Amino acid sequence: MGVRLRWGCLSMIEDYEDAVRRKLTQSLKADASVFLEVLFRPSFHPETLLRAERGASSSRLHFRSFTTNLWYSEPDNRPEVVEAEFALGTEVARDFWAQLAGLGPQAISPEEVLGLDGMSVEVAYAGGDEPYQFEVWLPRLNSREGRVVKLLYDLFWSCERPTVVTDRLEQLHGYLHYGLPVRKIEGDPVTLRFFASLSYDQETVAELQHLFSSLADQKAVIVDMTNFDGMGTAYYPVFREFIAADSELAWVAKDNSRALQQAEEMEVEADRIFDSVSQARNWFLSDRSNG
């Protein structure tokens, strides 16, 4: 079931949580009197910190994450920390802080944290006074704590960012259940980037069918599964129908063993499976020039 038993007892779990905080939040809390900080500890992906802080004249975002999940790492092979920093535009920052104040994070009551195969989330907030903290397990989107987390999450999506930040946001999406885990990236050809995983339910099937039908007039489509964790085989008929209906479709999956396996099981033609989006795009360009 993927239950976290590796550390063996409560004290070792506490040591793990302290290690995550120490590595990802060190040197940040003292830098600003106004901030919102969310520390994600997902079961199967790298632990990640998102933080917004307001200074005297500007606001900034900080991102920190491990290269792999710390919980499952070996003592002699701990993951490294990657980080990025962004400046926020004045209007974007003003809107964010106003929305955050309206949510009143300082009034949220901490929840009892209990769960398996999911994600615990620690939130720290300071509005010019002492920081207030709470912890939740898989915050629900319709809850106040869920809206606080999503506000910061969406802010990071709104910024230009390195690939590693995009990868982590996509991975967190799967735990937070923020809708169909796919982005439609306009271009020639259009790209469907799948990420996280697809858990089977009829609503998701309907959303996926609607997405595929909306592409009926597209002459070329790239299906990017670089950061995709997989899906239940019950989705195969939906994808097979899409594959059969689109004569110009390229699949990016060779660097993802699970995605490659599923593409092969769905009988995607081998010469249409590529290592990268750029390779798939070049194939389309070459095919058109030869045509």
Tab-separated table of C-alpha atoms in Angstrom:
chain	number	residue	atom	x	y	z
A	1	MET	CA	0.000	0.000	0.000
A	2	GLY	CA	3.016	2.282	0.090
A	3	VAL	CA	2.626	2.957	3.804
A	4	ARG	CA	5.551	4.879	5.260
A	5	LEU	CA	7.114	2.287	7.535
A	6	ARG	CA	10.711	2.809	6.538
A	7	TRP	CA	11.636	4.970	9.531
A	8	GLY	CA	10.022	2.488	11.890
A	9	CYS	CA	8.721	4.556	14.804
A	10	LEU	CA	7.323	7.935	15.805
A	11	SER	CA	10.683	9.415	16.787
A	12	MET	CA	12.123	8.568	13.379
A	13	ILE	CA	9.117	10.143	11.664
A	14	GLU	CA	9.688	13.290	13.704
A	15	ASP	CA	13.377	13.229	12.736
A	16	TYR	CA	12.344	12.972	9.086
A	17	GLU	CA	9.923	15.896	9.356
A	18	ASP	CA	12.564	17.992	11.129
A	19	ALA	CA	15.062	17.162	8.390
A	20	VAL	CA	12.620	18.326	5.714
A	21	ARG	CA	11.966	21.597	7.538
A	22	ARG	CA	15.635	22.207	8.203
A	23	LYS	CA	16.690	21.620	4.602
A	24	LEU	CA	13.832	23.456	2.885
A	25	THR	CA	12.964	26.330	5.221
A	26	GLN	CA	16.326	27.266	6.725
A	27	SER	CA	17.322	30.943	6.334
A	28	LEU	CA	13.885	31.945	5.039
A	29	LYS	CA	11.627	32.602	8.023
A	30	ALA	CA	13.658	35.542	9.315
A	31	ASP	CA	13.744	37.318	5.960
A	32	ALA	CA	10.287	38.876	6.034
A	33	SER	CA	7.605	39.806	8.553
A	34	VAL	CA	4.818	39.115	6.036
A	35	PHE	CA	4.839	35.741	4.314
A	36	LEU	CA	2.888	32.631	3.386
A	37	GLU	CA	4.805	29.381	3.331
A	38	VAL	CA	3.494	25.933	2.389
A	39	LEU	CA	5.590	22.824	2.921
A	40	PHE	CA	4.370	19.724	1.074
A	41	ARG	CA	5.382	16.213	2.134
A	42	PRO	CA	3.940	13.886	-0.531
A	43	SER	CA	4.238	10.135	-0.085
A	44	PHE	CA	5.887	9.316	-3.396
A	45	HIS	CA	7.364	12.527	-4.823
A	46	PRO	CA	9.985	15.026	-3.647
A	47	GLU	CA	9.112	17.160	-0.638
A	48	THR	CA	8.598	20.760	-1.760
A	49	LEU	CA	8.376	24.259	-0.291
A	50	LEU	CA	6.457	27.173	-1.838
A	51	ARG	CA	6.787	30.583	-0.192
A	52	ALA	CA	5.640	34.145	-0.877
A	53	GLU	CA	7.073	37.008	1.136
A	54	ARG	CA	6.531	40.754	1.166
A	55	GLY	CA	9.361	43.151	1.812
A	56	ALA	CA	9.425	46.912	2.243
A	57	SER	CA	9.293	47.605	-1.489
A	58	SER	CA	8.591	44.326	-3.305
A	59	SER	CA	7.309	40.761	-3.029
A	60	ARG	CA	9.135	37.577	-3.972
A	61	LEU	CA	8.486	33.869	-4.357
A	62	HIS	CA	10.817	31.123	-3.173
A	63	PHE	CA	10.819	27.511	-4.324
A	64	ARG	CA	12.805	24.682	-2.770
A	65	SER	CA	12.543	20.953	-3.342
A	66	PHE	CA	14.520	17.753	-3.035
A	67	THR	CA	15.669	16.033	-6.206
A	68	THR	CA	13.995	12.809	-4.994
A	69	ASN	CA	11.787	11.876	-2.054
A	70	LEU	CA	13.791	12.182	1.176
A	71	TRP	CA	11.704	9.603	3.030
A	72	TYR	CA	12.776	6.757	0.761
A	73	SER	CA	16.399	7.827	0.436
A	74	GLU	CA	19.321	5.882	1.881
A	75	PRO	CA	21.439	7.449	4.675
A	76	ASP	CA	24.498	7.516	2.421
A	77	ASN	CA	22.633	8.856	-0.591
A	78	ARG	CA	20.418	11.762	0.483
A	79	PRO	CA	18.864	13.886	-2.285
A	80	GLU	CA	20.087	17.369	-3.075
A	81	VAL	CA	18.010	20.530	-2.785
A	82	VAL	CA	17.079	22.574	-5.845
A	83	GLU	CA	15.728	26.093	-5.545
A	84	ALA	CA	14.469	29.059	-7.511
A	85	GLU	CA	13.398	32.613	-6.716
A	86	PHE	CA	11.013	34.973	-8.517
A	87	ALA	CA	10.110	38.641	-8.245
A	88	LEU	CA	6.394	39.484	-8.310
A	89	GLY	CA	4.940	42.356	-10.248
A	90	THR	CA	3.319	45.081	-8.152
A	91	GLU	CA	-0.260	44.419	-9.296
A	92	VAL	CA	0.042	40.646	-9.002
A	93	ALA	CA	1.503	40.965	-5.509
A	94	ARG	CA	-1.148	43.440	-4.358
A	95	ASP	CA	-3.933	41.135	-5.563
A	96	PHE	CA	-2.376	38.070	-3.933
A	97	TRP	CA	-1.915	39.670	-0.490
A	98	ALA	CA	-5.435	41.109	-0.604
A	99	GLN	CA	-6.947	37.707	-1.410
A	100	LEU	CA	-4.871	36.053	1.303
A	101	ALA	CA	-5.992	38.581	3.904
A	102	GLY	CA	-9.591	37.913	2.881
A	103	LEU	CA	-9.156	34.202	3.564
A	104	GLY	CA	-7.968	34.896	7.115
A	105	PRO	CA	-5.383	32.102	7.464
A	106	GLN	CA	-4.615	33.136	11.040
A	107	ALA	CA	-8.096	31.972	12.056
A	108	ILE	CA	-7.775	28.433	10.711
A	109	SER	CA	-7.911	25.746	13.383
A	110	PRO	CA	-5.297	22.984	13.031
A	111	GLU	CA	-6.577	19.584	11.981
A	112	GLU	CA	-5.559	16.208	13.300
A	113	VAL	CA	-3.113	14.881	10.697
A	114	LEU	CA	-3.609	11.230	9.790
A	115	GLY	CA	-3.248	9.450	6.492
A	116	LEU	CA	-1.476	7.016	4.225
A	117	ASP	CA	-0.434	7.259	0.589
A	118	GLY	CA	-1.181	10.945	0.325
A	119	MET	CA	0.365	14.192	1.482
A	120	SER	CA	0.691	16.230	4.645
A	121	VAL	CA	0.830	19.996	4.242
A	122	GLU	CA	2.312	22.479	6.716
A	123	VAL	CA	1.301	26.112	6.380
A	124	ALA	CA	3.022	29.068	8.057
A	125	TYR	CA	1.619	32.590	7.790
A	126	ALA	CA	2.670	35.944	9.204
A	127	GLY	CA	0.851	39.183	8.554
A	128	GLY	CA	3.328	41.455	10.265
A	129	ASP	CA	3.137	39.741	13.636
A	130	GLU	CA	4.187	36.343	14.989
A	131	PRO	CA	3.816	33.484	12.471
A	132	TYR	CA	0.772	31.276	12.749
A	133	GLN	CA	1.091	27.626	11.706
A	134	PHE	CA	-1.199	24.723	11.014
A	135	GLU	CA	-0.934	21.308	9.409
A	136	VAL	CA	-3.481	19.429	7.298
A	137	TRP	CA	-3.712	16.150	5.420
A	138	LEU	CA	-4.712	16.560	1.770
A	139	PRO	CA	-6.547	19.879	2.223
A	140	ARG	CA	-9.965	19.936	0.581
A	141	LEU	CA	-10.369	22.607	-2.071
A	142	ASN	CA	-13.686	23.818	-0.620
A	143	SER	CA	-12.156	24.358	2.843
A	144	ARG	CA	-10.520	27.585	3.996
A	145	GLU	CA	-7.151	25.863	4.410
A	146	GLY	CA	-7.512	24.368	0.934
A	147	ARG	CA	-8.173	27.785	-0.586
A	148	VAL	CA	-5.088	29.202	1.163
A	149	VAL	CA	-2.900	26.431	-0.262
A	150	LYS	CA	-4.373	26.772	-3.749
A	151	LEU	CA	-3.916	30.541	-3.751
A	152	LEU	CA	-0.148	30.126	-3.370
A	153	TYR	CA	-0.033	27.134	-5.704
A	154	ASP	CA	-1.815	29.103	-8.449
A	155	LEU	CA	0.513	32.056	-7.930
A	156	PHE	CA	3.499	29.874	-8.816
A	157	TRP	CA	1.711	28.636	-11.920
A	158	SER	CA	1.212	32.245	-13.012
A	159	CYS	CA	4.975	32.923	-13.091
A	160	GLU	CA	7.564	31.979	-15.677
A	161	ARG	CA	9.544	29.225	-14.006
A	162	PRO	CA	12.264	26.603	-14.528
A	163	THR	CA	11.290	23.097	-15.606
A	164	VAL	CA	11.875	21.657	-12.139
A	165	VAL	CA	9.239	23.999	-10.671
A	166	THR	CA	6.726	22.964	-13.330
A	167	ASP	CA	7.467	19.299	-12.648
A	168	ARG	CA	6.808	19.713	-8.923
A	169	LEU	CA	3.616	21.720	-9.432
A	170	GLU	CA	2.342	18.974	-11.715
A	171	GLN	CA	3.235	16.271	-9.189
A	172	LEU	CA	1.510	18.149	-6.358
A	173	HIS	CA	-1.589	18.531	-8.540
A	174	GLY	CA	-2.142	14.791	-8.314
A	175	TYR	CA	-2.353	14.892	-4.515
A	176	LEU	CA	-4.439	18.057	-4.340
A	177	HIS	CA	-7.068	16.855	-6.834
A	178	TYR	CA	-7.296	20.117	-8.762
A	179	GLY	CA	-9.067	18.663	-11.784
A	180	LEU	CA	-8.004	16.727	-14.874
A	181	PRO	CA	-4.181	16.377	-14.783
A	182	VAL	CA	-3.472	17.641	-18.270
A	183	ARG	CA	-2.492	20.954	-19.817
A	184	LYS	CA	-3.274	21.947	-23.384
A	185	ILE	CA	-0.309	23.891	-24.729
A	186	GLU	CA	-1.164	25.811	-27.867
A	187	GLY	CA	1.201	25.705	-30.807
A	188	ASP	CA	1.813	23.924	-34.067
A	189	PRO	CA	1.388	21.151	-33.250
A	190	VAL	CA	-0.719	21.480	-30.098
A	191	THR	CA	0.623	19.567	-27.089
A	192	LEU	CA	-1.355	17.699	-24.442
A	193	ARG	CA	0.873	17.370	-21.391
A	194	PHE	CA	-0.375	14.710	-18.990
A	195	PHE	CA	1.024	14.607	-15.467
A	196	ALA	CA	0.375	13.057	-12.045
A	197	SER	CA	-1.983	10.102	-12.630
A	198	LEU	CA	-5.513	9.279	-13.733
A	199	SER	CA	-7.662	7.593	-11.093
A	200	TYR	CA	-10.734	6.044	-12.645
A	201	ASP	CA	-14.161	7.616	-12.251
A	202	GLN	CA	-16.913	8.442	-14.694
A	203	GLU	CA	-16.551	12.202	-14.312
A	204	THR	CA	-12.878	12.027	-15.329
A	205	VAL	CA	-13.764	9.780	-18.273
A	206	ALA	CA	-16.272	12.386	-19.462
A	207	GLU	CA	-13.760	15.217	-19.062
A	208	LEU	CA	-11.139	13.270	-20.998
A	209	GLN	CA	-13.566	12.436	-23.812
A	210	HIS	CA	-14.583	16.102	-24.033
A	211	LEU	CA	-10.917	17.139	-24.225
A	212	PHE	CA	-10.177	14.658	-26.985
A	213	SER	CA	-13.283	15.627	-28.964
A	214	SER	CA	-12.253	19.288	-28.770
A	215	LEU	CA	-9.143	18.357	-30.761
A	216	ALA	CA	-11.025	16.760	-33.629
A	217	ASP	CA	-10.043	19.556	-36.027
A	218	GLN	CA	-6.376	19.605	-35.031
A	219	LYS	CA	-4.081	18.367	-37.784
A	220	ALA	CA	-1.335	17.316	-35.377
A	221	VAL	CA	-1.159	16.566	-31.661
A	222	ILE	CA	1.722	15.720	-29.346
A	223	VAL	CA	0.832	13.713	-26.242
A	224	ASP	CA	3.535	14.493	-23.672
A	225	MET	CA	3.723	11.943	-20.841
A	226	THR	CA	7.169	12.904	-19.578
A	227	ASN	CA	5.871	13.592	-16.050
A	228	PHE	CA	2.948	11.160	-16.052
A	229	ASP	CA	2.692	8.519	-13.310
A	230	GLY	CA	0.202	6.289	-15.073
A	231	MET	CA	-3.467	5.377	-15.305
A	232	GLY	CA	-5.818	2.469	-14.855
A	233	THR	CA	-6.268	0.231	-17.882
A	234	ALA	CA	-9.971	1.162	-17.844
A	235	TYR	CA	-8.887	4.369	-19.602
A	236	TYR	CA	-7.335	2.484	-22.508
A	237	PRO	CA	-10.525	2.443	-24.652
A	238	VAL	CA	-10.815	6.240	-24.336
A	239	PHE	CA	-7.214	6.738	-25.451
A	240	ARG	CA	-7.479	4.111	-28.200
A	241	GLU	CA	-10.477	5.912	-29.660
A	242	PHE	CA	-8.478	9.149	-29.657
A	243	ILE	CA	-5.472	7.438	-31.256
A	244	ALA	CA	-7.617	5.856	-33.975
A	245	ALA	CA	-9.337	9.158	-34.782
A	246	ASP	CA	-6.117	11.177	-35.116
A	247	SER	CA	-3.863	10.169	-38.001
A	248	GLU	CA	-1.155	12.647	-36.944
A	249	LEU	CA	-0.339	11.966	-33.318
A	250	ALA	CA	3.057	11.695	-31.602
A	251	TRP	CA	3.649	10.237	-28.139
A	252	VAL	CA	6.455	11.426	-25.835
A	253	ALA	CA	7.123	8.575	-23.426
A	254	LYS	CA	10.478	6.898	-24.010
A	255	ASP	CA	12.107	8.438	-20.929
A	256	ASN	CA	9.209	7.368	-18.690
A	257	SER	CA	9.103	3.572	-18.341
A	258	ARG	CA	5.528	3.441	-17.038
A	259	ALA	CA	4.194	5.760	-19.740
A	260	LEU	CA	6.114	3.834	-22.393
A	261	GLN	CA	4.680	0.537	-21.180
A	262	GLN	CA	1.149	1.890	-21.317
A	263	ALA	CA	1.650	3.423	-24.760
A	264	GLU	CA	2.812	0.042	-26.036
A	265	GLU	CA	-0.136	-1.710	-24.379
A	266	MET	CA	-2.462	0.712	-26.184
A	267	GLU	CA	-0.683	-0.210	-29.434
A	268	VAL	CA	0.736	3.213	-30.209
A	269	GLU	CA	2.957	2.734	-33.258
A	270	ALA	CA	6.602	2.426	-32.220
A	271	ASP	CA	7.795	5.000	-34.754
A	272	ARG	CA	5.457	7.579	-33.179
A	273	ILE	CA	6.929	7.309	-29.678
A	274	PHE	CA	9.689	9.817	-28.938
A	275	ASP	CA	12.126	10.856	-26.218
A	276	SER	CA	11.144	14.522	-26.059
A	277	VAL	CA	8.647	17.090	-27.261
A	278	SER	CA	11.283	18.716	-29.458
A	279	GLN	CA	12.002	15.359	-31.120
A	280	ALA	CA	8.295	14.826	-31.749
A	281	ARG	CA	7.924	18.342	-33.145
A	282	ASN	CA	10.878	17.798	-35.488
A	283	TRP	CA	9.256	14.588	-36.701
A	284	PHE	CA	6.132	16.510	-37.619
A	285	LEU	CA	8.170	19.148	-39.451
A	286	SER	CA	10.136	16.490	-41.327
A	287	ASP	CA	6.989	14.558	-42.217
A	288	ARG	CA	5.341	17.675	-43.627
A	289	SER	CA	8.386	18.716	-45.626
A	290	ASN	CA	8.643	15.223	-47.098
A	291	GLY	CA	4.939	15.289	-47.900
